[in-house]
Amino acid sequence: MESWRKALALMLLVTVVLLLSLPLPGVVLYKHHSYFYWGPSTPHDRLECGIGKKPFEFLDGFNYDRWNVSVSRVGDVEKLVAERSFLSHDGYGITYQRILVVKKDGHVVEIHYTETTGPSKNAYKEVCYTPKNGTRVCNKVLTVYDLDSRRVESFIIYRTLWGYLRGCRAKRT
């Protein structure tokens, strides 16, 4: 009877170790960091852990036309970088977007997205005045405000339950 209990405990231990250390097919475990700041508002910063397809649904939401894309490989790590910038806010702002996707051994392990908006040259107007000495003085003055914003979305994707538990435990500290 005692040996049967030892064998059962050993099988249970082996099962738990395998569940923690082997990749779970079809299951996406991730940590998601989200940050947003716009002009006069208070920054919104959130960190969450989850299970599901959210990282890949996030990537699917983009139209990749007119992006500059580059891919680099070092060993078993592949990095895809997509970048673009364009005029926004009726031409008064300029927005820069960057997506970084990191793959290791053919599996996506990180996704980082950054979007930054600031005033474009169209947001400035030349204002001139003539002081008492008669010389004309001109300066560029910002005429459109609250264009500054920053959005960051980061996903770390864990292949094992053990990695997920370790990574998400660190979130609470």
Short mmCIF file of C-alpha atoms in Angstrom, two decimals:
data_model
loop_
_atom_site.label_atom_id
_atom_site.label_comp_id
_atom_site.label_asym_id
_atom_site.label_seq_id
_atom_site.Cartn_x
_atom_site.Cartn_y
_atom_site.Cartn_z
CA MET A 1 0.00 0.00 0.00
CA GLU A 2 2.84 2.39 0.90
CA SER A 3 4.64 1.79 -2.42
CA TRP A 4 1.37 2.42 -4.28
CA ARG A 5 1.07 5.84 -2.60
CA LYS A 6 4.67 6.69 -3.43
CA ALA A 7 4.12 5.72 -7.06
CA LEU A 8 0.94 7.81 -7.21
CA ALA A 9 2.71 10.81 -5.64
CA LEU A 10 5.59 10.45 -8.12
CA MET A 11 3.18 10.25 -11.06
CA LEU A 12 1.36 13.33 -9.78
CA LEU A 13 4.65 15.22 -9.39
CA VAL A 14 5.78 14.25 -12.91
CA THR A 15 2.41 15.34 -14.32
CA VAL A 16 2.61 18.74 -12.59
CA VAL A 17 6.21 19.28 -13.77
CA LEU A 18 5.23 18.38 -17.35
CA LEU A 19 2.21 20.70 -17.26
CA LEU A 20 4.38 23.55 -16.00
CA SER A 21 7.30 23.04 -18.38
CA LEU A 22 5.85 21.90 -21.71
CA PRO A 23 4.22 24.28 -24.20
CA LEU A 24 0.44 24.11 -24.16
CA PRO A 25 -0.79 23.69 -27.76
CA GLY A 26 -3.46 26.17 -28.80
CA VAL A 27 -3.22 28.17 -25.55
CA VAL A 28 -1.82 31.72 -25.57
CA LEU A 29 -0.61 32.96 -22.17
CA TYR A 30 0.42 36.61 -22.11
CA LYS A 31 1.27 39.68 -20.06
CA HIS A 32 -0.07 42.95 -21.50
CA HIS A 33 1.19 46.41 -20.62
CA SER A 34 -0.87 49.36 -21.86
CA TYR A 35 0.04 53.04 -21.51
CA PHE A 36 -1.75 56.09 -22.91
CA TYR A 37 -1.05 59.78 -22.44
CA TRP A 38 -2.69 62.72 -24.17
CA GLY A 39 -1.85 66.38 -23.61
CA PRO A 40 -3.43 67.65 -20.40
CA SER A 41 -4.88 64.31 -19.28
CA THR A 42 -3.57 61.97 -16.61
CA PRO A 43 -1.63 59.02 -18.08
CA HIS A 44 -3.42 55.67 -18.08
CA ASP A 45 -1.08 52.79 -17.23
CA ARG A 46 -2.34 49.20 -16.94
CA LEU A 47 -0.70 45.80 -16.59
CA GLU A 48 -2.69 42.58 -16.92
CA CYS A 49 -2.09 38.91 -17.47
CA GLY A 50 -4.42 36.80 -19.52
CA ILE A 51 -5.17 33.74 -21.58
CA GLY A 52 -6.51 34.10 -25.10
CA LYS A 53 -5.79 35.47 -28.56
CA LYS A 54 -5.67 39.18 -27.59
CA PRO A 55 -2.03 39.75 -28.74
CA PHE A 56 -2.75 38.39 -32.21
CA GLU A 57 -6.11 40.16 -32.47
CA PHE A 58 -4.24 43.38 -31.69
CA LEU A 59 -1.87 42.80 -34.64
CA ASP A 60 -4.75 41.90 -36.96
CA GLY A 61 -6.29 45.35 -36.39
CA PHE A 62 -3.68 47.13 -38.55
CA ASN A 63 -3.63 47.81 -42.26
CA TYR A 64 0.03 47.43 -43.16
CA ASP A 65 -0.09 49.42 -46.43
CA ARG A 66 2.58 52.13 -46.60
CA TRP A 67 4.61 50.82 -43.67
CA ASN A 68 8.39 50.49 -43.88
CA VAL A 69 9.12 46.90 -42.87
CA SER A 70 12.46 45.33 -42.02
CA VAL A 71 13.33 41.86 -40.75
CA SER A 72 16.54 40.87 -38.99
CA ARG A 73 17.68 37.46 -37.78
CA VAL A 74 20.31 36.61 -35.18
CA GLY A 75 20.50 32.91 -34.41
CA ASP A 76 17.02 31.63 -33.63
CA VAL A 77 15.64 35.13 -32.92
CA GLU A 78 13.82 37.03 -35.68
CA LYS A 79 12.75 40.67 -35.32
CA LEU A 80 10.22 42.31 -37.59
CA VAL A 81 9.99 46.11 -37.38
CA ALA A 82 7.24 48.06 -39.15
CA GLU A 83 7.32 51.88 -39.01
CA ARG A 84 5.52 54.78 -40.57
CA SER A 85 4.76 58.45 -39.96
CA PHE A 86 2.00 60.62 -41.37
CA LEU A 87 0.25 63.95 -40.89
CA SER A 88 -2.71 63.76 -38.53
CA HIS A 89 -5.24 66.11 -36.89
CA ASP A 90 -6.02 67.93 -40.15
CA GLY A 91 -2.30 68.32 -40.88
CA TYR A 92 -1.46 70.05 -37.60
CA GLY A 93 -0.01 66.91 -36.01
CA ILE A 94 2.48 64.31 -37.08
CA THR A 95 2.07 60.72 -35.90
CA TYR A 96 4.82 58.11 -35.74
CA GLN A 97 3.93 54.43 -35.36
CA ARG A 98 6.25 51.50 -34.73
CA ILE A 99 5.52 47.80 -34.31
CA LEU A 100 8.15 45.30 -33.19
CA VAL A 101 7.40 41.58 -33.33
CA VAL A 102 9.99 39.22 -31.86
CA LYS A 103 9.97 35.54 -32.75
CA LYS A 104 12.07 32.85 -31.15
CA ASP A 105 12.21 29.36 -32.63
CA GLY A 106 9.42 30.37 -35.01
CA HIS A 107 7.02 31.43 -32.23
CA VAL A 108 5.99 35.01 -31.43
CA VAL A 109 7.29 35.87 -27.94
CA GLU A 110 6.95 39.68 -27.84
CA ILE A 111 4.86 42.37 -29.51
CA HIS A 112 5.58 46.06 -28.91
CA TYR A 113 3.58 48.93 -30.41
CA THR A 114 4.35 52.63 -29.98
CA GLU A 115 2.40 55.57 -31.33
CA THR A 116 3.56 59.13 -30.70
CA THR A 117 1.88 62.30 -31.93
CA GLY A 118 3.20 65.83 -31.71
CA PRO A 119 2.77 69.12 -33.54
CA SER A 120 3.82 69.24 -37.20
CA LYS A 121 5.36 72.26 -38.86
CA ASN A 122 1.81 73.23 -39.91
CA ALA A 123 0.88 73.79 -36.25
CA TYR A 124 3.27 76.76 -36.10
CA LYS A 125 2.48 80.15 -37.52
CA GLU A 126 4.91 82.94 -38.16
CA VAL A 127 4.02 85.96 -36.04
CA CYS A 128 5.83 89.22 -36.74
CA TYR A 129 5.92 92.50 -34.89
CA THR A 130 7.89 95.73 -35.09
CA PRO A 131 9.39 97.07 -31.86
CA LYS A 132 10.13 100.78 -31.31
CA ASN A 133 13.57 100.53 -32.95
CA GLY A 134 11.84 99.81 -36.29
CA THR A 135 13.29 96.36 -37.04
CA ARG A 136 10.81 93.67 -37.88
CA VAL A 137 11.01 90.56 -35.62
CA CYS A 138 9.35 87.28 -36.60
CA ASN A 139 8.96 84.13 -34.52
CA LYS A 140 7.29 80.76 -35.02
CA VAL A 141 4.43 80.36 -32.54
CA LEU A 142 2.56 77.14 -31.81
CA THR A 143 -1.08 77.81 -32.68
CA VAL A 144 -2.64 74.37 -32.11
CA TYR A 145 -2.35 72.79 -28.67
CA ASP A 146 -3.00 69.40 -27.09
CA LEU A 147 -1.51 67.43 -29.95
CA ASP A 148 0.99 65.57 -27.79
CA SER A 149 0.04 61.97 -27.13
CA ARG A 150 1.74 58.65 -26.59
CA ARG A 151 0.35 55.13 -26.68
CA VAL A 152 2.30 51.99 -25.88
CA GLU A 153 1.04 48.41 -26.06
CA SER A 154 3.36 45.55 -25.14
CA PHE A 155 2.65 41.84 -25.03
CA ILE A 156 4.97 39.18 -23.69
CA ILE A 157 3.79 35.74 -24.74
CA TYR A 158 4.69 32.74 -22.61
CA ARG A 159 5.02 29.27 -24.09
CA THR A 160 4.85 27.45 -20.76
CA LEU A 161 2.64 27.72 -17.72
CA TRP A 162 5.74 28.03 -15.53
CA GLY A 163 7.00 31.04 -17.53
CA TYR A 164 3.54 32.62 -17.32
CA LEU A 165 3.32 32.13 -13.55
CA ARG A 166 6.82 33.58 -13.04
CA GLY A 167 6.22 36.54 -15.39
CA CYS A 168 2.83 37.44 -13.97
CA ARG A 169 3.98 37.05 -10.39
CA ALA A 170 6.58 39.76 -11.12
CA LYS A 171 3.69 42.06 -12.13
CA ARG A 172 2.50 42.30 -8.53
CA THR A 173 5.83 43.49 -7.12
#
